[in-house]
């Protein structure tokens, strides 16, 4: 085959193509996740104030020391974890990057659910 002849069928691509749209999408999703992580770290620990109406012998989870510490520290740890996962997800074009971007909101949602479960029970 010489250079004047084009192949009848194009060869398959070796892998997924990552264009500007994919990069922009990862950046937008990443920035939204980082904002969510920041809000989680700032707002959710305030749920510990649900223990203000606790009295002696109250059996609610938020009235225990462990419950209060969980509500105060779990969201901060989850926010840091989600931020690290997000940065890894933004920087990686491999499957691990997508998995990290999908795991970050799950970590944040879990922190919200656990904290609301303890504070609201």
XYZ file of C-alpha atoms in Angstrom:
121
model
C 0.000 0.000 0.000
C 1.448 3.358 -0.891
C 0.631 6.741 0.613
C -1.832 7.649 -2.145
C -4.321 5.013 -1.074
C -6.392 5.376 2.073
C -7.468 2.262 3.946
C -11.100 1.287 3.403
C -11.698 0.847 7.138
C -10.078 2.963 9.804
C -8.141 1.034 12.433
C -9.736 0.898 15.884
C -8.607 3.364 18.490
C -6.286 2.043 21.161
C -8.266 3.564 23.998
C -10.750 6.233 24.956
C -10.116 9.694 23.607
C -9.782 12.429 26.178
C -10.677 15.712 24.598
C -11.140 19.149 26.047
C -14.721 18.332 27.057
C -13.617 15.485 29.300
C -10.986 17.658 30.957
C -13.460 20.480 31.491
C -16.041 18.049 32.864
C -13.558 16.614 35.362
C -12.638 20.125 36.479
C -16.258 21.192 36.973
C -17.153 18.010 38.857
C -13.962 18.311 40.890
C -14.659 21.904 41.882
C -18.209 21.020 42.902
C -16.910 18.142 45.011
C -14.308 20.375 46.667
C -17.017 22.913 47.531
C -19.138 20.070 48.933
C -16.201 18.852 50.995
C -15.651 22.346 52.371
C -19.305 22.747 53.285
C -19.297 19.322 54.927
C -16.263 20.245 57.033
C -17.824 23.541 58.132
C -21.542 22.774 58.523
C -21.906 19.161 59.644
C -19.801 19.408 62.828
C -22.292 22.033 64.004
C -24.863 19.234 64.319
C -23.243 18.531 67.691
C -25.320 21.432 69.011
C -28.268 19.038 68.937
C -26.923 17.895 72.303
C -27.883 21.204 73.915
C -31.208 19.810 75.101
C -29.710 16.672 76.645
C -30.418 15.979 80.305
C -29.063 13.545 82.871
C -29.753 9.949 81.826
C -30.788 10.813 78.245
C -30.304 7.700 76.092
C -30.160 9.427 72.681
C -26.912 8.824 70.767
C -26.089 12.545 70.536
C -26.155 12.796 74.327
C -23.231 10.406 74.711
C -19.620 11.504 74.524
C -18.934 9.085 71.682
C -21.890 10.356 69.684
C -20.811 13.965 70.076
C -17.237 13.178 69.071
C -18.421 11.209 66.043
C -20.629 14.066 64.885
C -17.796 16.553 65.421
C -14.878 14.682 63.831
C -16.331 12.286 61.238
C -17.375 15.041 58.780
C -13.951 16.683 58.930
C -12.206 13.380 58.232
C -14.675 12.610 55.437
C -14.148 16.058 53.908
C -10.370 15.622 53.868
C -10.733 12.136 52.367
C -13.166 13.382 49.715
C -10.869 16.300 48.855
C -7.904 13.951 48.368
C -10.021 11.595 46.243
C -11.221 14.548 44.184
C -7.729 15.849 43.509
C -6.627 12.351 42.483
C -9.700 12.055 40.260
C -9.075 15.383 38.574
C -5.445 14.576 37.911
C -5.856 11.041 36.612
C -7.193 10.091 33.181
C -7.299 6.410 34.026
C -10.129 4.362 35.460
C -8.833 5.033 38.966
C -9.538 8.732 38.454
C -13.162 8.044 37.599
C -13.483 5.714 40.585
C -12.054 8.412 42.868
C -14.492 10.999 41.489
C -17.353 8.588 42.117
C -16.153 7.645 45.608
C -15.774 11.229 46.859
C -19.502 12.093 46.958
C -20.220 8.707 48.533
C -17.818 9.510 51.385
C -19.463 12.911 51.886
C -22.975 11.459 51.784
C -22.018 8.804 54.321
C -20.693 11.462 56.699
C -23.900 13.473 56.357
C -26.109 10.436 56.900
C -24.223 9.175 59.946
C -24.102 12.629 61.533
C -27.766 13.299 60.866
C -28.639 9.849 62.174
C -26.828 10.475 65.431
C -27.943 14.074 65.875
C -31.521 13.507 64.852
C -32.227 10.308 66.752
